CSV table of C-alpha atoms in Angstrom, one decimal:
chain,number,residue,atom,x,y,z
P,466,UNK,CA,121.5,212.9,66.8
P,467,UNK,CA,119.9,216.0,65.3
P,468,UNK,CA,116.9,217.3,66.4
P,469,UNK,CA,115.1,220.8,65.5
P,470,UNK,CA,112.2,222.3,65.8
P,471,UNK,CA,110.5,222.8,62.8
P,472,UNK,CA,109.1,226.1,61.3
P,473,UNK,CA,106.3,228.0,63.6
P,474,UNK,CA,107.3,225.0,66.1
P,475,UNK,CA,109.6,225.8,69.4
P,476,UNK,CA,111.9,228.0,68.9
P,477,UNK,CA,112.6,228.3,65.2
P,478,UNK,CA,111.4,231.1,62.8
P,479,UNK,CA,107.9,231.6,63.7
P,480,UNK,CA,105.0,233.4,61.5
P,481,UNK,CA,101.6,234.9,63.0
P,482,UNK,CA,98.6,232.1,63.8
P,483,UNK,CA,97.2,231.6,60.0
P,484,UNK,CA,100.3,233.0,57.9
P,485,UNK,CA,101.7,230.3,56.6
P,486,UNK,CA,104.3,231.4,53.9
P,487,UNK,CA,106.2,228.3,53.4
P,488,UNK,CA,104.7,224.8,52.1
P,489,UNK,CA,105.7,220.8,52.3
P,490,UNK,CA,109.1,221.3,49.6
P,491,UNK,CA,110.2,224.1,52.1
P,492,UNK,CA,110.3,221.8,55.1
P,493,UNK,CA,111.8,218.8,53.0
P,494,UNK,CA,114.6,221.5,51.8
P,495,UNK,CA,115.0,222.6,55.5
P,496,UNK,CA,116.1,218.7,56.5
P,497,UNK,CA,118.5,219.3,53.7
P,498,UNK,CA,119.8,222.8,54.7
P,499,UNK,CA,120.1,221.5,58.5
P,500,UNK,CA,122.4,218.4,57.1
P,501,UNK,CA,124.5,221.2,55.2
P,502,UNK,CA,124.8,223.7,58.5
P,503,UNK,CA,126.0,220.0,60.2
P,504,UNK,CA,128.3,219.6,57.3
P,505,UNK,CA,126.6,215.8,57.0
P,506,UNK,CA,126.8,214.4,53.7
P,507,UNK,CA,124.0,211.5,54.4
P,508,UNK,CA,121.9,210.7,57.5
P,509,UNK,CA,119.2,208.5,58.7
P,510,UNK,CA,115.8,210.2,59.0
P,511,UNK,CA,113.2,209.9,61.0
P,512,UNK,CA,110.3,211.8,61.1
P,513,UNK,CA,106.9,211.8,62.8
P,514,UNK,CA,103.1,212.5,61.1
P,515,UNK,CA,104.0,215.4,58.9
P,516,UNK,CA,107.5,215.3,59.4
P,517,UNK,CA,107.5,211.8,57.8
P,518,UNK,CA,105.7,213.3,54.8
P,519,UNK,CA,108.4,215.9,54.6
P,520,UNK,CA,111.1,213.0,54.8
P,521,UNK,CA,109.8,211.2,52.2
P,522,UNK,CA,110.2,214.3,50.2
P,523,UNK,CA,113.9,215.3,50.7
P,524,UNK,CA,114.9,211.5,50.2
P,525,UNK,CA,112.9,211.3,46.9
P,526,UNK,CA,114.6,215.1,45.6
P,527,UNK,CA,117.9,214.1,47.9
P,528,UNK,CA,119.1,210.6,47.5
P,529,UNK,CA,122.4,210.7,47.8
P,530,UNK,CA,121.6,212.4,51.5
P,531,UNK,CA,119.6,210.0,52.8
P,532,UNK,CA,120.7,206.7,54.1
P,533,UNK,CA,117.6,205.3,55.9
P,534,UNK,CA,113.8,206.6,56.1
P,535,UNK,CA,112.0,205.5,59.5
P,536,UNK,CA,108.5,207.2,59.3
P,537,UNK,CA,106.3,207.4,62.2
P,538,UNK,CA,102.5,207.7,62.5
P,539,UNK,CA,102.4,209.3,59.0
P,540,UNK,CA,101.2,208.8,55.2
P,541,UNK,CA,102.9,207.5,52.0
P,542,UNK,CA,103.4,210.3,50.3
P,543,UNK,CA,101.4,210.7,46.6
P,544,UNK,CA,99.7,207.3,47.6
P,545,UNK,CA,96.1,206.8,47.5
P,546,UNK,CA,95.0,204.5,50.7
P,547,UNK,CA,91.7,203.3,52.6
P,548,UNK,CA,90.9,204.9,55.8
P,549,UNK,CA,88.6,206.9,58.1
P,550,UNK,CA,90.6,209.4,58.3
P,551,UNK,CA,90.7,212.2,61.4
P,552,UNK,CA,88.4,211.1,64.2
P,553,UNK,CA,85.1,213.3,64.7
P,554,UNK,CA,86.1,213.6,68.4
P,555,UNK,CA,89.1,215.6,66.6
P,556,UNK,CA,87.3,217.8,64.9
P,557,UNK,CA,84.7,218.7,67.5
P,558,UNK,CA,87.5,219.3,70.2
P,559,UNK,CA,89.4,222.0,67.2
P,560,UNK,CA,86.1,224.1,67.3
P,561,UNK,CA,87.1,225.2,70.5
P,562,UNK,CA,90.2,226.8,68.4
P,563,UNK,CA,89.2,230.3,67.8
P,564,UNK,CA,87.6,230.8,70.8
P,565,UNK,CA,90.4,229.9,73.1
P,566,UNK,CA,92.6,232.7,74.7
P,567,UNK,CA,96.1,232.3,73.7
P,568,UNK,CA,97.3,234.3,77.0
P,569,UNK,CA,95.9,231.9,79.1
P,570,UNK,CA,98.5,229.4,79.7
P,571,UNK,CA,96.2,227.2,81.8
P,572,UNK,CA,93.2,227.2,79.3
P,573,UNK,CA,96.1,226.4,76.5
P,574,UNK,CA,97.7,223.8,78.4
P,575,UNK,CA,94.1,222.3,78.8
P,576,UNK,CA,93.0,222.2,74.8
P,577,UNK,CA,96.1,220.7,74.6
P,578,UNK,CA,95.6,218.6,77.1
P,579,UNK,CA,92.7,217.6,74.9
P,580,UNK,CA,94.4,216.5,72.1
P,581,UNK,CA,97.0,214.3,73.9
P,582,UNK,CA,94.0,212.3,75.2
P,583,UNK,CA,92.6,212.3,72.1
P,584,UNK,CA,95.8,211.1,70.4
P,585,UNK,CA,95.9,208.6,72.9
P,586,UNK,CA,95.4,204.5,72.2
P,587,UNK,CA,93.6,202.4,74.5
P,588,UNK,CA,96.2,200.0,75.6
P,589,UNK,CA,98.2,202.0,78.1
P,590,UNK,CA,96.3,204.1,80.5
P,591,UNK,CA,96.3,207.9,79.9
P,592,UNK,CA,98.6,209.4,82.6
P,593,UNK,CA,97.2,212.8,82.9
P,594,UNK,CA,99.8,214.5,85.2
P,595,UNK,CA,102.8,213.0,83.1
P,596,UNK,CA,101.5,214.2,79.8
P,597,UNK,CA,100.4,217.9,81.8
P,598,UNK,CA,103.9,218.5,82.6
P,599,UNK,CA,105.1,217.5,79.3
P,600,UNK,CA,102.9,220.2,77.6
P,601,UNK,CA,104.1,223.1,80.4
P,602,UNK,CA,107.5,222.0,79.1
P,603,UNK,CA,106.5,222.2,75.3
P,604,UNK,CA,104.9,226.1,76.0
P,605,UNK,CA,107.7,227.1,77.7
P,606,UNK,CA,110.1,226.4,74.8
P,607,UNK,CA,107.6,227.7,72.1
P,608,UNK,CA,107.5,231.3,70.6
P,609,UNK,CA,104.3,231.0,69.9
P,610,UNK,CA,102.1,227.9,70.3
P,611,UNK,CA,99.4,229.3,68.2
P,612,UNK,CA,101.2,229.2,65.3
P,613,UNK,CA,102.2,225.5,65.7
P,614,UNK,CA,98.7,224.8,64.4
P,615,UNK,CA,99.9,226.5,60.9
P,616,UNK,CA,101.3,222.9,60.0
P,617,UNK,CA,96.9,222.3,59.3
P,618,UNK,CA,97.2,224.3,56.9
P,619,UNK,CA,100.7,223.5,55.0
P,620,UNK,CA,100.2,222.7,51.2
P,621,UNK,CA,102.1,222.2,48.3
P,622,UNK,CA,101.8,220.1,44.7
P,623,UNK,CA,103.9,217.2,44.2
P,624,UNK,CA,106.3,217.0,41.2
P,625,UNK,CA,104.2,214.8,38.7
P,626,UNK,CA,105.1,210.5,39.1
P,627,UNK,CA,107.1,211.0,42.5
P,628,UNK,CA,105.6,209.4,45.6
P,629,UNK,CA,106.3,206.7,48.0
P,630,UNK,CA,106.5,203.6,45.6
P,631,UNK,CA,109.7,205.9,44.5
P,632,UNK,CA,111.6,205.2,47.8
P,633,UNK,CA,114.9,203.0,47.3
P,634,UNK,CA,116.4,203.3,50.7
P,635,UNK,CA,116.1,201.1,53.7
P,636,UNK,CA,112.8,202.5,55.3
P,637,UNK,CA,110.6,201.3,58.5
P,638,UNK,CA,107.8,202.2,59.6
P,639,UNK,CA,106.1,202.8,62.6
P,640,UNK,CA,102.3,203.0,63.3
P,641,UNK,CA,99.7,202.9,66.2
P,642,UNK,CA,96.8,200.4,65.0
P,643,UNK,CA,94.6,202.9,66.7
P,644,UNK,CA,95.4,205.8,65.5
P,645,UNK,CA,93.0,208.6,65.2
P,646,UNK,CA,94.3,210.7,63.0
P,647,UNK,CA,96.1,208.9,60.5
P,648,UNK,CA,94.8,205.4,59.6
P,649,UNK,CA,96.7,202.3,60.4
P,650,UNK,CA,96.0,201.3,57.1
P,651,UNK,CA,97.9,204.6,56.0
P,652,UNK,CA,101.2,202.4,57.1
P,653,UNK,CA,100.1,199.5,55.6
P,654,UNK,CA,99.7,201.2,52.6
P,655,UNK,CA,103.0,202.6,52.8
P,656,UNK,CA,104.8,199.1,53.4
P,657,UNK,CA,102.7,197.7,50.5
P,658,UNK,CA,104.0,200.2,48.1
P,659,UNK,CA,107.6,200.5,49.8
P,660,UNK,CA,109.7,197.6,48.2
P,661,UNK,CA,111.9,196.2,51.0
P,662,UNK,CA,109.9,198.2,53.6
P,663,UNK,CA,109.9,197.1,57.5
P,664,UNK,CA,106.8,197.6,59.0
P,665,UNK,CA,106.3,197.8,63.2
P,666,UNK,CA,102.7,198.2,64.5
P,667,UNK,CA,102.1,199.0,67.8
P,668,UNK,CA,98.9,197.5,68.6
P,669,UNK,CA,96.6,199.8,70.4
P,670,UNK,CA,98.4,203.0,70.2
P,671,UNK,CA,97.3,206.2,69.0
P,672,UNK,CA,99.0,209.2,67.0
P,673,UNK,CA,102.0,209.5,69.9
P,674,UNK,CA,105.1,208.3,71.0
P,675,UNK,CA,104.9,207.2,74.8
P,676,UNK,CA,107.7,206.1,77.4
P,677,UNK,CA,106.5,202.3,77.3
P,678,UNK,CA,107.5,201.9,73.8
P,679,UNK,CA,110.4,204.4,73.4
P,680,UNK,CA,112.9,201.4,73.6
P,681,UNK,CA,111.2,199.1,71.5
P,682,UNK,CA,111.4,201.7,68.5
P,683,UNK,CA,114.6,203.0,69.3
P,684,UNK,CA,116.3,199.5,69.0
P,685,UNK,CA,114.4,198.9,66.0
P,686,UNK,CA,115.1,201.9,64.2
P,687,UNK,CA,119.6,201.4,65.5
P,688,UNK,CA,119.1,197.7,63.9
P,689,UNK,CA,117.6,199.3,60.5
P,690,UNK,CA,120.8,201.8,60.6
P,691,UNK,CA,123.5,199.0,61.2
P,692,UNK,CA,122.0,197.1,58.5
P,693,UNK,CA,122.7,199.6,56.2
P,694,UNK,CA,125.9,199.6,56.8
C-alpha cells in the first residue's frame, strides 16, 4: 500500500494559507508521478472526497495505470446530480476561520474538533477523546495545518466530454447516507452513470471513515481487486 500526503497536507510541499498554485490536473498527475517514483506500472486507487475527484481524473487521462477506482465520500466527476449540498452548520462553524489563531494548538485542535463532529453521522456515537487524539496526531505530522484548508479553494476546467460516465475500470463506491458535505445522492449518481459500478452505503454515516466500518470497506474494496484479476 501507498499512501501520501497530498499537496499543503502533512508533510508534503506546502504553500502559505490562501496560495494555492496548483489545481485538480496537478493532483491527478501527482498519483501518476508517485506510481512512477514506485516504478508501478498500474495500481488500484482509492481516494477519499477530493482525492476521489482527483482519481477519477488520472484514470480518465491514465488508463493503462489504473486497475481499479474505489471512491469514497466524493463526487462523479463532470456529472450534474441532486443534492443539498454542504450543511449550513458547515458553513457557520468555517466563519470562525479567519479569526482563529493558528499558534494555538489547543484552539486549532478545537475548530477541528468541530468539524469531525460535524462530519460525523448519527449512527455511532461521537467519541470525543478518540477523535481528539487523532487530530493531536494529525498537527503533529503537518507543516502547516492552515494551509490544508487550500484544497477549498482548488480549481481547474475539465477537458471538454470527459467525466465519470467515461470510467471503464472496475470502480466501487463508498458513501455515508448522511453525509453533510457531499450528498448521498452524489454516489448514487456516480453508480448510475458508472457502467459496472459497485455501490456500498453506509447507512447513517457522515463524511468520515471510522474504526466500526474500517473492515467492512477494506474487505470490500480486496474483493473488487481480486476480481480484477
Amino acid at each position: 500500500v501507498i499512501r501520501f500526503d497530498n499537496r499543503d497536507t502533512g508533510l508534503s510541499t506546502t504553500n502559505p494559507p490562501g496560495d494555492v498554485r496548483y489545481d485538480i490536473g496537478d493532483l491527478a498527475g501527482d498519483l501518476i508521478a508517485i506510481l512512477d517514483a514506485y516504478g508501478v506500472g498500474a495500481a488500484h486507487l482509492v481516494g477519499m472526497s477530493l482525492g476521489g475527484y482527483a482519481a477519477q481524473l488520472a484514470a480518465l487521462e491514465h488508463k493503462q495505470r489504473v486497475t481499479t477506482l474505489t471512491l469514497i465520500s466524493s463526487e462523479p466527476l463532470g456529472v450534474a446530480y441532486e443534492g443539498e449540498g454542504i450543511a449550513p452548520g458547515f458553513l457557520e462553524h468555517f466563519t470562525k476561520f479567519s479569526d482563529l489563531d493558528w499558534n494555538d494548538t489547543e484552539a486549532v485542535a478545537d475548530f477541528m474538533l468541530g468539524i469531525a463532529e460535524l462530519s460525523a453521522g448519527s449512527a455511532i456515537p461521537f467519541d470525543r477523546d478518540d477523535v481528539l487524539a487523532r487530530i493531536h496526531v494529525e498537527l503533529e505530522r503537518s507543516i502547516n495545518i492552515a494551509s490544508a484548508f487550500n484544497h477549498s479553494q482548488i480549481a481547474g476546467q475539465l477537458p471538454p466530454g470527459l467525466s465519470a460516465a467515461g470510467l471503464d475500470r472496475p470502480v466501487l463506491i463508498v458513501h455515508g447516507s448522511a453525509d453533510p458535505v457531499i450528498a448521498s445522492t452524489a454516489a448514487k449518481k456516480t453508480n448510475e452513470v458508472v457502467r459496472g459500478s459497485k455501490l456500498l452505503m453506509l447507512d447513517g454515516r457522515g463524511h468520515e471513515i471510522t474504526e466500526t466500518d474500517s473492515p467492512r470497506i477494506a474487505a470490500t474494496i480486496l474483493e473488487l481487486c481480486n476480481s480484477a484479476g
